[in-house]
Short mmCIF file of C-alpha atoms in Angstrom, two decimals:
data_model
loop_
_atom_site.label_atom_id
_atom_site.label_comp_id
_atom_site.label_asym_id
_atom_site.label_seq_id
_atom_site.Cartn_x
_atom_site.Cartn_y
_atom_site.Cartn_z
CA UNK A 1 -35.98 -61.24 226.07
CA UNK A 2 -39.40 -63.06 225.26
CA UNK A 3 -39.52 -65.84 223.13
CA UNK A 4 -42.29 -68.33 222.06
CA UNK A 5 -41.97 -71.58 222.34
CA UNK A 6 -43.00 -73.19 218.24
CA UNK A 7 -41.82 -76.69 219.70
CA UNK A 8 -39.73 -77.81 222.19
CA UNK A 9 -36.26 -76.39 220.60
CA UNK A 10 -37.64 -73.41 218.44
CA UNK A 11 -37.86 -70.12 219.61
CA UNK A 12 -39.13 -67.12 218.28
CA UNK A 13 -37.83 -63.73 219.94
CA UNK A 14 -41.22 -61.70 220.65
CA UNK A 15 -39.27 -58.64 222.55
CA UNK A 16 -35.76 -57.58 223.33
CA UNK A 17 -34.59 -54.42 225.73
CA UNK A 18 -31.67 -52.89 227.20
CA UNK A 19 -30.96 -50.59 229.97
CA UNK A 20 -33.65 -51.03 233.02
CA UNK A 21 -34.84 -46.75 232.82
CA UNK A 22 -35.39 -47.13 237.28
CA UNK A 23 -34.32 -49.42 239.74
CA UNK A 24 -37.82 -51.29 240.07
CA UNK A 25 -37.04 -52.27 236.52
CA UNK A 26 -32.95 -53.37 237.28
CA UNK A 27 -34.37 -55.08 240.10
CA UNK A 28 -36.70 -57.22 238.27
CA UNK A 29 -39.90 -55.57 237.97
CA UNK A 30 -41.09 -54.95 234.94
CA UNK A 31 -44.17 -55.25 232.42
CA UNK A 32 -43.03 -56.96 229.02
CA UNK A 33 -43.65 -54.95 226.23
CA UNK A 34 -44.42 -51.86 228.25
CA UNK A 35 -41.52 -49.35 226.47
CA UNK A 36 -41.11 -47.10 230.07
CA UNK A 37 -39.41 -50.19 231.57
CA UNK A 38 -36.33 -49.94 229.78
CA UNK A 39 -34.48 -47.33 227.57
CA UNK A 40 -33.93 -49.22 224.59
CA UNK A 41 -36.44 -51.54 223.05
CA UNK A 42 -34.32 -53.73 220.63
CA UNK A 43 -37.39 -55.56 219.22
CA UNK A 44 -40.69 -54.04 220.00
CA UNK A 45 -43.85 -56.56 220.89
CA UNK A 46 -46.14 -56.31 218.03
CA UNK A 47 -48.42 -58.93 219.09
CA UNK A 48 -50.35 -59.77 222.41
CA UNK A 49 -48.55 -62.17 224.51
CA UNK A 50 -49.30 -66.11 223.94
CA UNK A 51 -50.49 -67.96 226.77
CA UNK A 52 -46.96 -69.43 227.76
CA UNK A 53 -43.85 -67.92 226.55
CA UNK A 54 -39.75 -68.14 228.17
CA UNK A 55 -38.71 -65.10 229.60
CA UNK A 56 -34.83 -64.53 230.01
CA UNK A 57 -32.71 -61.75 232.04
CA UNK A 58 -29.47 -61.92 231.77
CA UNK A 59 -27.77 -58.78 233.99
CA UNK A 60 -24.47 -57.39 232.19
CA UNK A 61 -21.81 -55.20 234.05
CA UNK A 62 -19.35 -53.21 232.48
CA UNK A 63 -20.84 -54.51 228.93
CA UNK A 64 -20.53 -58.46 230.36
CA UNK A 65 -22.64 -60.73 231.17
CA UNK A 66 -22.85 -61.67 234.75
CA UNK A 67 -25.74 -63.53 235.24
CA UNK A 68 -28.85 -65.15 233.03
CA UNK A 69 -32.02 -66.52 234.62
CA UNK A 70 -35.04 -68.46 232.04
CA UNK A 71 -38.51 -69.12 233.20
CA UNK A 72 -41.54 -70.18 232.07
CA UNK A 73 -44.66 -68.09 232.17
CA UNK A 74 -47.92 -70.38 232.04
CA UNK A 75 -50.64 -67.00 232.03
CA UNK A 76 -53.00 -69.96 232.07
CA UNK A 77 -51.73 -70.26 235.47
CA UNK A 78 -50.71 -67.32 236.52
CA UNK A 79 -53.32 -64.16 236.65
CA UNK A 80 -52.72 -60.65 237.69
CA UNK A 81 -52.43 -59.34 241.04
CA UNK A 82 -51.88 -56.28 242.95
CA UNK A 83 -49.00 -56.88 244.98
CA UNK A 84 -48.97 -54.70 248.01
CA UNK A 85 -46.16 -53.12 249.67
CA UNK A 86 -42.72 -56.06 250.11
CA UNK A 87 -44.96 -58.43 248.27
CA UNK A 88 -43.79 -60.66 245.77
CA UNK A 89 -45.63 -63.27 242.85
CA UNK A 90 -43.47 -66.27 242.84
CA UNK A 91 -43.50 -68.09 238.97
CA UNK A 92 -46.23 -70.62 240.62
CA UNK A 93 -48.33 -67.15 241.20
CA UNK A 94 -48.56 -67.72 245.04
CA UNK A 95 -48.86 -64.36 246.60
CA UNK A 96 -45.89 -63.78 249.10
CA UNK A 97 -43.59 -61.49 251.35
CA UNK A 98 -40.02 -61.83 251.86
CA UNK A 99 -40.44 -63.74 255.28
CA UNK A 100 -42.43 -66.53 253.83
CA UNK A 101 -40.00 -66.41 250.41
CA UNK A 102 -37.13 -66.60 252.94
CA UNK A 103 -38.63 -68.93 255.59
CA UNK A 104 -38.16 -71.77 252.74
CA UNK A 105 -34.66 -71.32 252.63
CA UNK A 106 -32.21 -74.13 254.81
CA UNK A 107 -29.20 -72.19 254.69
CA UNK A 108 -29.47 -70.03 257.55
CA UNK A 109 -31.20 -72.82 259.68
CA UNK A 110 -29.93 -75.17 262.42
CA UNK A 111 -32.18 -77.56 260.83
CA UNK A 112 -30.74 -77.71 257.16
CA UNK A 113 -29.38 -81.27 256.29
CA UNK A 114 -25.39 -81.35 256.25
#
């Protein structure tokens, strides 16, 4: 789901979908509004994108919801890349691959604080 932010409490739902149509998409990667990410469009994007806007996933199993992430998308900030292969565009739009993603993490370290 995309939704506009009107003021800080007020959102307007810009697109809705269901069912990721290939793994890239029920992994994550996908192009709002495009309709070959997902096989069911609930509410199609009839207008371009504002420049900052909330996107939620929320992942459902067996018809429930297991998990829901929210972000903000600044496209002020953020500008289109091509990624290349095990490359990913954190929400900052820093250009990374999984060992510097997972090089951040403390949980696997001797180092992490107790």
């Amino acid at each position: 789901m995309v939704r506009a932010n009107r003021n800080s409490f007020d959102y307007k739902s810009l697109w809705k979908a269901d069912s990721p149509a290939d793994d890239e998409a029920a992994r994550g990667l996908f192009t709002v509004g495009e309709p070959g990410s997902f096989t069911t469009q609930r509410q199609r994007l009839t207008r371009p994108l504002p420049r900052s806007f909330v996107i939620t996933v929320r992942v459902l199993r067996d018809g429930r919801r297991t998990n829901s992430v929210d972000g903000v998308i600044n496209l002020r900030k953020l500008s289109s890349s091509d990624l290349g292969p095990g490359e990913y565009m954190t929400y900052t739009g820093k250009v990374m691959n999984r060992d510097q993603i997972d090089a951040q993490l403390k949980c696997d370290r001797e180092d992490k604080a107790p």
